[in-house]
Coordinates of C-alpha atoms in Angstrom, one line a residue:
M178 CA 13.1 -18.7 -34.6
R179 CA 15.2 -19.5 -37.7
L180 CA 16.2 -16.7 -40.0
M181 CA 17.4 -16.5 -43.6
I182 CA 18.8 -13.2 -45.0
V183 CA 19.0 -12.6 -48.8
D184 CA 20.9 -9.7 -50.4
D185 CA 23.1 -9.6 -53.5
E186 CA 25.5 -7.1 -51.9
K187 CA 28.1 -8.7 -49.7
F188 CA 28.7 -5.8 -47.3
P189 CA 25.0 -5.2 -46.3
L190 CA 24.4 -8.9 -46.2
D191 CA 27.3 -9.4 -43.7
C192 CA 26.2 -6.4 -41.7
L193 CA 22.6 -7.7 -41.3
A194 CA 23.8 -11.2 -40.4
N195 CA 26.6 -10.3 -38.0
N196 CA 26.1 -6.8 -36.6
I197 CA 22.6 -7.4 -35.2
P198 CA 22.6 -9.5 -32.1
W199 CA 19.9 -11.9 -33.3
S200 CA 20.7 -14.7 -30.9
E201 CA 20.2 -12.5 -27.9
Y202 CA 16.5 -12.3 -28.9
G203 CA 16.0 -16.0 -29.6
I204 CA 16.6 -15.7 -33.4
Q205 CA 19.1 -17.9 -35.2
V206 CA 20.6 -16.9 -38.6
V207 CA 20.6 -20.3 -40.4
A208 CA 21.5 -19.0 -43.9
T209 CA 22.6 -16.0 -46.0
K210 CA 22.0 -16.0 -49.8
V211 CA 22.9 -13.6 -52.6
N212 CA 19.8 -14.1 -54.8
G213 CA 16.2 -15.3 -54.6
R214 CA 16.8 -18.5 -56.6
D215 CA 19.5 -19.8 -54.2
A216 CA 17.3 -18.8 -51.3
L217 CA 14.3 -20.6 -52.6
N218 CA 16.2 -23.8 -53.5
S219 CA 17.9 -23.9 -50.0
I220 CA 14.6 -23.7 -48.0
P221 CA 14.2 -27.5 -47.7
E222 CA 17.7 -27.8 -46.2
T223 CA 17.7 -24.6 -44.0
M224 CA 14.0 -24.6 -43.0
P225 CA 13.8 -20.9 -42.0
D226 CA 10.8 -19.5 -40.1
L227 CA 11.5 -15.9 -41.4
I228 CA 13.1 -14.6 -44.6
I229 CA 14.5 -11.1 -44.8
T230 CA 15.1 -10.2 -48.4
D231 CA 16.2 -7.3 -50.6
V232 CA 14.0 -6.5 -53.6
C233 CA 16.5 -5.9 -56.5
M234 CA 18.8 -8.9 -57.0
P235 CA 20.0 -10.9 -60.1
E236 CA 18.5 -14.2 -61.3
M237 CA 15.5 -13.9 -59.0
D238 CA 14.4 -10.7 -57.2
G239 CA 12.7 -10.4 -53.9
I240 CA 9.2 -10.1 -55.3
E241 CA 9.7 -13.4 -57.3
L242 CA 11.1 -15.0 -54.2
L243 CA 8.0 -14.0 -52.2
K244 CA 5.8 -15.5 -54.9
G245 CA 7.7 -18.8 -54.7
V246 CA 7.7 -18.8 -50.9
R247 CA 4.0 -18.1 -50.7
A248 CA 3.2 -20.9 -53.3
R249 CA 5.4 -23.6 -51.8
Y250 CA 6.0 -22.6 -48.1
P251 CA 3.1 -20.5 -46.9
D252 CA 4.1 -20.9 -43.2
I253 CA 7.3 -18.9 -43.7
D254 CA 7.1 -15.2 -42.8
T255 CA 8.8 -12.6 -44.9
I256 CA 10.2 -9.0 -44.5
I257 CA 11.2 -7.0 -47.6
I258 CA 14.0 -4.4 -47.5
S259 CA 14.7 -2.0 -50.4
G260 CA 16.1 1.4 -51.3
Y261 CA 13.1 1.9 -53.6
E262 CA 10.1 3.9 -52.4
E263 CA 7.8 3.2 -55.3
F264 CA 4.4 2.1 -54.1
D265 CA 4.3 -0.8 -56.5
Y266 CA 7.0 -2.6 -54.5
V267 CA 5.1 -2.0 -51.3
K268 CA 1.8 -3.2 -52.8
D269 CA 3.3 -6.3 -54.3
A270 CA 5.1 -7.2 -51.1
I271 CA 2.0 -6.8 -49.0
N272 CA -0.1 -8.7 -51.5
L273 CA 2.3 -11.6 -51.3
G274 CA 2.1 -11.7 -47.5
A275 CA 5.2 -9.7 -46.4
K276 CA 4.8 -8.9 -42.7
N277 CA 6.8 -5.6 -43.1
Y278 CA 8.5 -3.4 -45.7
I279 CA 11.6 -1.5 -44.5
L280 CA 13.5 1.1 -46.5
K281 CA 17.2 1.4 -46.7
P282 CA 19.4 2.6 -45.1
I283 CA 18.4 0.0 -42.5
V284 CA 18.0 1.0 -38.9
P285 CA 19.1 -2.1 -36.9
G286 CA 16.6 -1.5 -34.2
E287 CA 13.7 -1.2 -36.7
L288 CA 14.5 -4.4 -38.4
L289 CA 15.1 -6.2 -35.1
D290 CA 11.7 -4.9 -33.8
A291 CA 9.9 -6.3 -36.9
A292 CA 11.6 -9.7 -36.4
I293 CA 10.7 -9.8 -32.7
R294 CA 7.1 -9.1 -33.5
I295 CA 7.0 -12.0 -36.0
R296 CA 8.7 -14.2 -33.5
D297 CA 6.1 -13.4 -30.8
E298 CA 3.3 -13.9 -33.3
R299 CA 4.6 -17.4 -34.2
L300 CA 5.1 -18.3 -30.5
A301 CA 1.5 -17.2 -29.8
K302 CA 0.1 -19.3 -32.6
M303 CA 2.1 -22.3 -31.3
K304 CA 0.7 -21.9 -27.9
K305 CA -2.8 -21.5 -29.2
A306 CA -2.5 -24.7 -31.2
V307 CA -2.0 -26.7 -28.0
S308 CA -3.7 -26.4 -24.7
E309 CA -2.1 -23.8 -22.3
S310 CA 0.5 -25.5 -20.2
T311 CA 1.3 -22.9 -17.7
Y312 CA -0.4 -20.7 -15.2
A313 CA 1.1 -17.6 -16.8
D314 CA -0.6 -18.6 -20.1
Y315 CA -3.9 -18.9 -18.3
L316 CA -3.6 -15.5 -16.7
K317 CA -2.7 -13.9 -20.1
S318 CA -5.7 -15.5 -21.8
R319 CA -8.0 -14.2 -19.0
I320 CA -6.6 -10.7 -19.3
F321 CA -7.1 -10.5 -23.0
S322 CA -10.4 -12.5 -23.1
L323 CA -8.9 -15.1 -25.5
Y324 CA -11.0 -18.1 -24.4
T325 CA -14.2 -19.4 -25.8
P326 CA -16.7 -20.2 -23.0
E327 CA -15.7 -23.9 -23.2
Q328 CA -12.0 -23.2 -23.0
D329 CA -12.6 -20.8 -20.2
A330 CA -14.3 -23.4 -18.1
E331 CA -11.6 -26.0 -18.8
A332 CA -8.8 -23.6 -18.0
E333 CA -10.5 -22.3 -14.8
E334 CA -10.9 -25.8 -13.5
R335 CA -7.3 -26.6 -14.2
F336 CA -5.6 -23.4 -13.0
R337 CA -7.7 -21.5 -10.6
K338 CA -5.8 -21.1 -7.3
A339 CA -7.0 -20.9 -3.8
G340 CA -5.6 -18.2 -1.5
R341 CA -4.8 -15.6 -4.2
S342 CA -7.1 -12.7 -3.4
C343 CA -5.9 -9.7 -5.3
Y344 CA -4.2 -8.7 -8.6
I345 CA -2.5 -5.6 -10.0
V346 CA -1.4 -5.0 -13.6
L347 CA 1.6 -2.8 -14.5
T348 CA 2.1 -1.5 -18.0
A349 CA 5.3 0.1 -19.1
L350 CA 5.3 1.9 -22.5
F351 CA 8.4 2.8 -24.5
E352 CA 8.2 5.6 -27.1
N353 CA 11.7 5.4 -28.8
M354 CA 12.0 1.9 -30.2
S355 CA 15.2 2.7 -32.1
E356 CA 16.9 3.6 -28.8
M357 CA 15.4 0.6 -27.1
L358 CA 16.9 -1.7 -29.8
D359 CA 20.1 0.1 -30.7
G360 CA 21.6 -3.0 -32.2
N361 CA 24.1 -3.5 -29.5
T362 CA 24.4 -6.8 -27.5
E363 CA 23.5 -4.8 -24.4
S364 CA 20.6 -2.7 -25.6
V365 CA 18.1 -1.3 -23.1
Y366 CA 15.5 -3.8 -24.2
F367 CA 17.9 -6.8 -23.8
L368 CA 19.0 -5.7 -20.3
L369 CA 15.4 -5.1 -19.3
N370 CA 14.4 -8.5 -20.6
N371 CA 17.1 -10.1 -18.4
F372 CA 16.1 -8.1 -15.3
I373 CA 12.4 -9.0 -15.6
R374 CA 13.1 -12.7 -16.3
N375 CA 15.3 -12.9 -13.2
Y376 CA 12.8 -11.0 -11.1
C377 CA 9.9 -13.3 -12.1
I378 CA 12.1 -16.3 -11.2
R379 CA 12.7 -14.9 -7.7
N380 CA 9.1 -13.7 -7.2
S381 CA 6.5 -16.4 -7.9
G382 CA 3.7 -13.9 -7.8
C383 CA 4.9 -11.8 -10.8
F384 CA 4.1 -12.9 -14.4
V385 CA 5.0 -11.4 -17.8
V386 CA 1.8 -10.9 -19.8
E387 CA 3.3 -9.0 -22.7
Q388 CA 6.8 -8.1 -23.6
N389 CA 8.2 -6.4 -26.8
P390 CA 10.2 -3.3 -27.6
H391 CA 7.1 -1.1 -27.3
N392 CA 5.6 -2.2 -24.1
I393 CA 5.9 -4.6 -21.1
T394 CA 2.9 -5.7 -19.2
L395 CA 3.3 -7.5 -15.8
L396 CA 0.7 -9.1 -13.6
F397 CA 1.2 -9.2 -9.8
E398 CA -0.9 -11.5 -7.6
G399 CA -1.0 -12.0 -3.8
E400 CA -3.1 -12.3 -0.7
D401 CA -2.6 -9.0 1.0
P402 CA -3.6 -5.9 -1.1
E403 CA -1.3 -3.5 0.8
K404 CA 1.7 -5.8 0.5
L405 CA 1.0 -6.3 -3.2
A406 CA 0.8 -2.6 -3.8
R407 CA 4.2 -2.1 -2.1
E408 CA 5.7 -4.8 -4.3
V409 CA 4.4 -3.1 -7.4
R410 CA 5.8 0.3 -6.3
E411 CA 9.1 -1.4 -5.6
M412 CA 9.1 -2.8 -9.1
C413 CA 8.5 0.7 -10.5
V414 CA 11.5 2.0 -8.6
L415 CA 13.7 -0.9 -10.0
L416 CA 12.4 -0.4 -13.6
E417 CA 13.0 3.4 -13.5
S418 CA 16.5 3.0 -12.0
R419 CA 17.5 0.7 -14.8
L420 CA 16.0 2.9 -17.5
R421 CA 17.6 6.0 -16.2
K422 CA 21.0 4.2 -15.7
H423 CA 21.0 3.8 -19.5
S424 CA 19.7 7.4 -20.0
F425 CA 16.4 6.2 -21.5
Q426 CA 13.8 8.8 -20.7
M427 CA 10.9 8.0 -23.2
Y428 CA 9.1 5.6 -20.9
T429 CA 5.8 5.7 -19.0
I430 CA 4.6 3.2 -16.3
G431 CA 0.9 2.8 -15.6
I432 CA -0.4 1.0 -12.5
G433 CA -3.9 -0.3 -12.7
E434 CA -6.5 -0.7 -10.0
T435 CA -6.4 -3.6 -7.5
V436 CA -9.0 -6.3 -8.3
T437 CA -10.0 -9.3 -6.2
S438 CA -11.1 -11.8 -8.9
E439 CA -9.7 -13.3 -12.0
D440 CA -12.9 -12.3 -13.7
E441 CA -11.8 -8.7 -13.2
L442 CA -8.4 -9.0 -14.8
C443 CA -9.6 -7.4 -18.0
R444 CA -10.5 -4.3 -16.0
A445 CA -7.2 -4.3 -14.1
Y446 CA -5.3 -4.4 -17.4
L447 CA -7.4 -1.7 -19.0
S448 CA -7.0 0.7 -16.1
S449 CA -3.2 0.3 -16.3
V450 CA -3.2 1.3 -19.9
M451 CA -5.5 4.3 -19.2
A452 CA -3.1 5.3 -16.4
A453 CA -0.1 5.1 -18.8
N454 CA -2.0 7.3 -21.3
L455 CA -1.6 10.2 -19.0
R456 CA 1.9 10.6 -20.5
Y457 CA 0.3 12.6 -23.2
I458 CA -0.8 15.2 -20.7
Y459 CA 1.8 15.2 -18.0
G460 CA 4.9 13.9 -19.9
Y461 CA 7.1 10.9 -20.2
G462 CA 9.5 9.4 -17.6
N463 CA 6.9 9.1 -14.9
V464 CA 4.7 6.5 -13.1
Y465 CA 0.9 7.1 -13.2
C466 CA -1.7 5.3 -11.1
D467 CA -5.3 4.4 -11.9
G468 CA -7.8 7.1 -11.1
V469 CA -5.3 10.0 -11.0
H470 CA -6.8 13.2 -12.5
I471 CA -6.1 16.8 -12.2
E472 CA -9.2 18.3 -10.6
I473 CA -10.7 21.5 -12.0
E474 CA -10.2 24.5 -9.8
A475 CA -13.0 24.9 -7.2
D476 CA -14.6 21.7 -8.5
D477 CA -16.5 23.7 -11.1
V478 CA -19.6 21.6 -12.0
F479 CA -20.2 23.4 -15.3
L480 CA -16.7 22.7 -16.6
N481 CA -16.8 19.1 -15.5
Q482 CA -20.1 18.6 -17.3
T483 CA -18.8 20.4 -20.4
A484 CA -15.7 18.1 -20.4
D485 CA -18.1 15.1 -20.4
A486 CA -20.3 16.7 -23.1
L487 CA -17.2 17.3 -25.3
N488 CA -16.2 13.6 -25.0
H489 CA -19.7 12.4 -25.8
A490 CA -19.7 14.7 -28.9
V491 CA -16.4 13.3 -30.1
M492 CA -17.5 9.7 -29.8
R493 CA -20.8 10.6 -31.6
N494 CA -18.9 12.4 -34.3
D495 CA -20.9 15.5 -33.6
E496 CA -18.7 18.5 -34.6
N497 CA -21.6 20.9 -34.0
A498 CA -21.9 19.8 -30.4
I499 CA -18.1 20.3 -29.9
A500 CA -18.4 23.8 -31.2
R501 CA -21.4 24.6 -28.9
A502 CA -19.6 23.3 -25.8
I503 CA -16.4 25.3 -26.6
E504 CA -18.5 28.4 -27.3
A505 CA -20.2 28.0 -23.9
V506 CA -16.8 28.0 -22.1
S507 CA -15.7 30.9 -24.3
N508 CA -18.7 32.9 -23.1
G509 CA -17.7 32.1 -19.5
I510 CA -14.2 33.6 -20.2
I511 CA -15.8 36.8 -21.6
E512 CA -17.8 37.1 -18.5
N513 CA -14.6 36.9 -16.5
K514 CA -15.8 33.7 -14.8
Y515 CA -12.8 31.6 -15.7
D516 CA -9.2 32.5 -15.3
T517 CA -6.3 30.9 -17.3
K518 CA -5.5 28.3 -14.7
S519 CA -9.2 27.1 -14.7
I520 CA -9.2 26.8 -18.5
Q521 CA -5.9 24.9 -18.5
S522 CA -7.3 22.5 -16.0
F523 CA -10.5 22.2 -18.1
A524 CA -8.4 21.2 -21.1
R525 CA -6.4 18.6 -19.1
I526 CA -9.5 16.9 -17.7
T527 CA -11.2 16.9 -21.1
I528 CA -8.3 15.2 -22.8
T529 CA -7.8 12.8 -19.9
K530 CA -11.4 11.6 -20.2
L531 CA -11.0 11.4 -24.0
L532 CA -7.9 9.2 -23.6
E533 CA -9.9 6.8 -21.5
Q534 CA -12.5 6.6 -24.2
L535 CA -9.9 6.1 -27.0
G536 CA -8.3 3.3 -24.9
C537 CA -11.5 1.4 -25.1
Y538 CA -11.5 1.5 -28.9
E539 CA -7.7 0.8 -29.3
V540 CA -7.3 4.2 -30.9
H541 CA -3.8 5.6 -30.5
L542 CA -3.1 9.3 -30.9
E543 CA 0.1 8.5 -32.8
E544 CA -2.2 7.4 -35.6
I545 CA -3.4 11.0 -35.8
Y546 CA -0.4 13.1 -34.7
P547 CA 3.3 11.9 -34.9
M548 CA 4.1 13.6 -31.5
P549 CA 0.7 13.9 -29.7
G550 CA 2.4 14.7 -26.4
N551 CA 3.8 17.9 -27.8
I552 CA 0.5 19.1 -29.1
I553 CA -1.4 18.3 -25.9
T554 CA 1.2 20.0 -23.8
A555 CA 1.0 23.1 -26.0
I556 CA -2.8 23.1 -25.6
C557 CA -2.8 22.6 -21.9
T558 CA -0.2 25.2 -21.1
C559 CA -1.4 27.9 -23.5
S560 CA -1.6 31.2 -21.6
N561 CA -4.2 32.8 -24.0
R562 CA -7.5 31.3 -22.9
Q563 CA -9.3 31.9 -26.2
E564 CA -6.4 30.5 -28.2
L565 CA -6.4 27.4 -25.9
L566 CA -10.0 26.7 -26.6
R567 CA -9.5 27.2 -30.3
H568 CA -6.6 24.7 -30.4
L569 CA -8.6 22.3 -28.2
M570 CA -11.5 22.4 -30.6
I571 CA -9.2 21.7 -33.6
F572 CA -7.6 18.8 -31.7
L573 CA -11.0 17.3 -30.8
R574 CA -12.3 17.7 -34.4
S575 CA -9.2 15.9 -35.7
V576 CA -9.8 13.0 -33.3
T577 CA -13.5 13.0 -34.4
T578 CA -12.5 12.7 -38.0
H579 CA -10.2 9.8 -37.3
I580 CA -12.8 7.9 -35.3
N581 CA -15.3 8.4 -38.0
R582 CA -12.9 7.3 -40.7
N583 CA -12.2 4.1 -38.8
N584 CA -15.8 3.3 -38.0
H585 CA -15.7 3.7 -34.3
E586 CA -18.8 5.8 -34.2
N587 CA -21.0 5.5 -31.2
G588 CA -24.3 4.6 -32.8
E589 CA -26.6 2.5 -30.8
S590 CA -25.8 1.1 -27.4
H591 CA -22.7 -0.9 -27.2
I592 CA -24.4 -3.5 -25.1
T593 CA -27.2 -3.8 -27.6
Q594 CA -24.7 -4.3 -30.4
I595 CA -22.9 -7.0 -28.4
K596 CA -26.1 -8.9 -27.6
Q597 CA -27.2 -8.7 -31.3
Y598 CA -23.9 -10.1 -32.4
I599 CA -24.1 -13.0 -30.0
E600 CA -27.7 -13.7 -31.0
A601 CA -26.6 -13.9 -34.7
N602 CA -23.4 -16.0 -34.0
Y603 CA -24.1 -18.1 -31.0
A604 CA -23.7 -21.3 -33.1
D605 CA -20.0 -20.5 -33.8
S606 CA -18.0 -22.6 -31.3
Q607 CA -15.1 -20.1 -31.5
L608 CA -17.3 -17.2 -30.4
S609 CA -15.5 -15.3 -27.6
S610 CA -14.9 -11.8 -26.2
S611 CA -11.9 -11.3 -28.5
V612 CA -13.8 -12.3 -31.6
I613 CA -16.6 -9.9 -30.7
A614 CA -14.1 -7.1 -29.9
K615 CA -12.4 -7.6 -33.3
K616 CA -15.6 -7.4 -35.2
M617 CA -16.8 -4.3 -33.4
H618 CA -13.4 -2.6 -33.4
F619 CA -13.1 -2.5 -29.6
N620 CA -10.5 -3.4 -27.1
S621 CA -11.3 -7.0 -25.9
A622 CA -10.6 -6.1 -22.2
Y623 CA -13.0 -3.2 -22.5
I624 CA -15.7 -5.3 -24.1
S625 CA -15.6 -7.8 -21.2
T626 CA -15.5 -5.1 -18.5
L627 CA -18.3 -3.0 -20.1
F628 CA -20.6 -6.0 -20.5
S629 CA -20.2 -7.4 -17.0
N630 CA -20.4 -4.0 -15.3
S631 CA -23.6 -3.1 -17.3
T632 CA -25.4 -6.4 -17.1
G633 CA -24.1 -8.1 -14.0
V634 CA -23.2 -11.1 -16.1
T635 CA -19.9 -12.0 -17.6
L636 CA -19.8 -12.1 -21.4
T637 CA -18.8 -15.8 -21.3
N638 CA -21.8 -16.6 -19.2
Y639 CA -24.1 -14.6 -21.4
I640 CA -23.0 -16.5 -24.5
N641 CA -23.8 -19.7 -22.8
Q642 CA -27.2 -18.4 -21.7
V643 CA -28.1 -17.6 -25.3
R644 CA -26.9 -21.0 -26.5
I645 CA -28.9 -22.8 -23.9
Q646 CA -32.0 -20.8 -24.8
N647 CA -31.7 -21.9 -28.3
A648 CA -30.9 -25.5 -27.2
V649 CA -34.2 -25.5 -25.2
R650 CA -36.1 -24.5 -28.3
L651 CA -34.6 -27.4 -30.3
L652 CA -35.1 -29.9 -27.4
T653 CA -38.8 -29.1 -27.1
G654 CA -39.5 -28.4 -30.8
T655 CA -37.6 -31.1 -32.6
D656 CA -36.5 -34.8 -32.3
E657 CA -32.9 -34.0 -32.9
K658 CA -30.3 -35.9 -30.9
I659 CA -28.7 -34.2 -28.0
G660 CA -25.2 -34.3 -29.5
S661 CA -26.5 -32.7 -32.7
I662 CA -28.2 -29.9 -30.7
A663 CA -25.0 -29.3 -28.8
K664 CA -23.1 -28.7 -32.0
K665 CA -25.8 -26.6 -33.5
T666 CA -25.8 -24.3 -30.5
G667 CA -22.0 -23.8 -30.5
F668 CA -20.8 -26.5 -28.1
E669 CA -17.8 -28.6 -29.2
S670 CA -18.2 -31.1 -26.4
R671 CA -21.5 -32.9 -25.6
S672 CA -20.4 -33.4 -22.0
Y673 CA -19.7 -29.6 -21.5
F674 CA -23.1 -28.8 -23.1
C675 CA -24.8 -31.1 -20.6
T676 CA -23.0 -29.5 -17.7
V677 CA -23.9 -25.9 -18.8
F678 CA -27.4 -26.9 -19.5
K679 CA -27.9 -28.4 -16.0
N680 CA -26.3 -25.4 -14.4
I681 CA -28.7 -23.0 -16.1
T682 CA -31.9 -25.0 -16.2
G683 CA -31.4 -27.3 -13.2
K684 CA -32.0 -30.3 -15.4
S685 CA -30.1 -32.5 -17.8
P686 CA -31.1 -32.1 -21.5
S687 CA -32.7 -35.6 -21.4
E688 CA -34.7 -34.7 -18.3
Y689 CA -35.8 -31.4 -19.8
R690 CA -37.0 -33.1 -23.0
T691 CA -38.8 -35.9 -21.1
E692 CA -40.6 -33.5 -18.7
G693 CA -41.4 -31.0 -21.5
G694 CA -39.5 -28.2 -19.7
R695 CA -41.6 -28.4 -16.6

């Protein structure tokens, strides 16, 4: 990615250009300019992909530069830096398409992180513009449900391998981005990048699914589940040793469940993220596996059921139900039924189940609390049982308020909502799991997993079923040409429409029309 930096002060301009190891992260500084006018005029010659600009400069300030870039070069991304905190600057920058707004004094790691994110977004768009050319691209698209049904069929035919029988996803999360990208040529992130790249070169069954200063997601595939599990554990040891070697402690590694089909990759990924979310309860600097929960003492049925009830109440935005459940446990304490250890375990299992739910909605506790791990630890280790319950109720109510504010309420059945959306939008050729997830504010991996588990049909297949049902209606009720019907029901390719139609009905569209559907 090509970078231009614009600042009227020579010292910060030189520091930004020379003291941050841009080239180590695939970013090339192609120009430095001292005002917006020079920067704008030099674009045809320098052709930057990203411009990082100060706000206050002579001749043409950063806001005017953004206006010119947006009008003449809309494909160039921008980042604004400034020592001014007035909201008007932020508002203007965002309205003009700035990808980020960073206040001075600049933290090198923060600026580098913002640029890396833009770099990755641009690379993703480039890959989406052309057909996926690698097996790794195919696996990533399956994990995140990026394909439309037609793209899915084409990619599956092109890339599906024989002999690969099991898959495991590993997700590593990093909490201190400034420390990961400390601006040195040998930052923790840079060294980790090199290690993972070399590891994947040596091990053909390991693929990088996602990699940035906040998280790394790896997919392992193989033929023997036990051997594959050993390989994943060995990778965890290697990752941890490198992180600890550089005294980096704010990491968490989550290992997902083993799955035996590419159709289950969404579930494998989701389970790795849920495992990593246990960091909030049990701390950073650890490896967590799918399905690990702290059991409530004596396997208390009432406390387990109450933990479930609390989570249902949170997702329904029902504060009264939260209060009733907490009161019921409180009464058990008064009756001397539950000791401190039992109540602490109850708090942990309640929050663990809540984290699983929040992962489905892509809700992050950092959106609610700056340091959620500290708050959860304080709740789960509180020695006063009544105080623990009081703080737990406050915590759950805060989460409920956030969910309600962001329209994640749990109204009617999720499956019903998904089906209704498909019925209303089946004619859109770009309809896919990721599109549905975005519209419904869900995690796309969760949407795919939930639907297939609940209906026994993959979301991709269901979209095709709805399309063919409507195609049948048009075939038997109108004289429209088959190609036109294909397009009206969401198929970009007439040949793919005919293939899907025959797979579902047992007949070609022409045969079906001739025989009247018999």
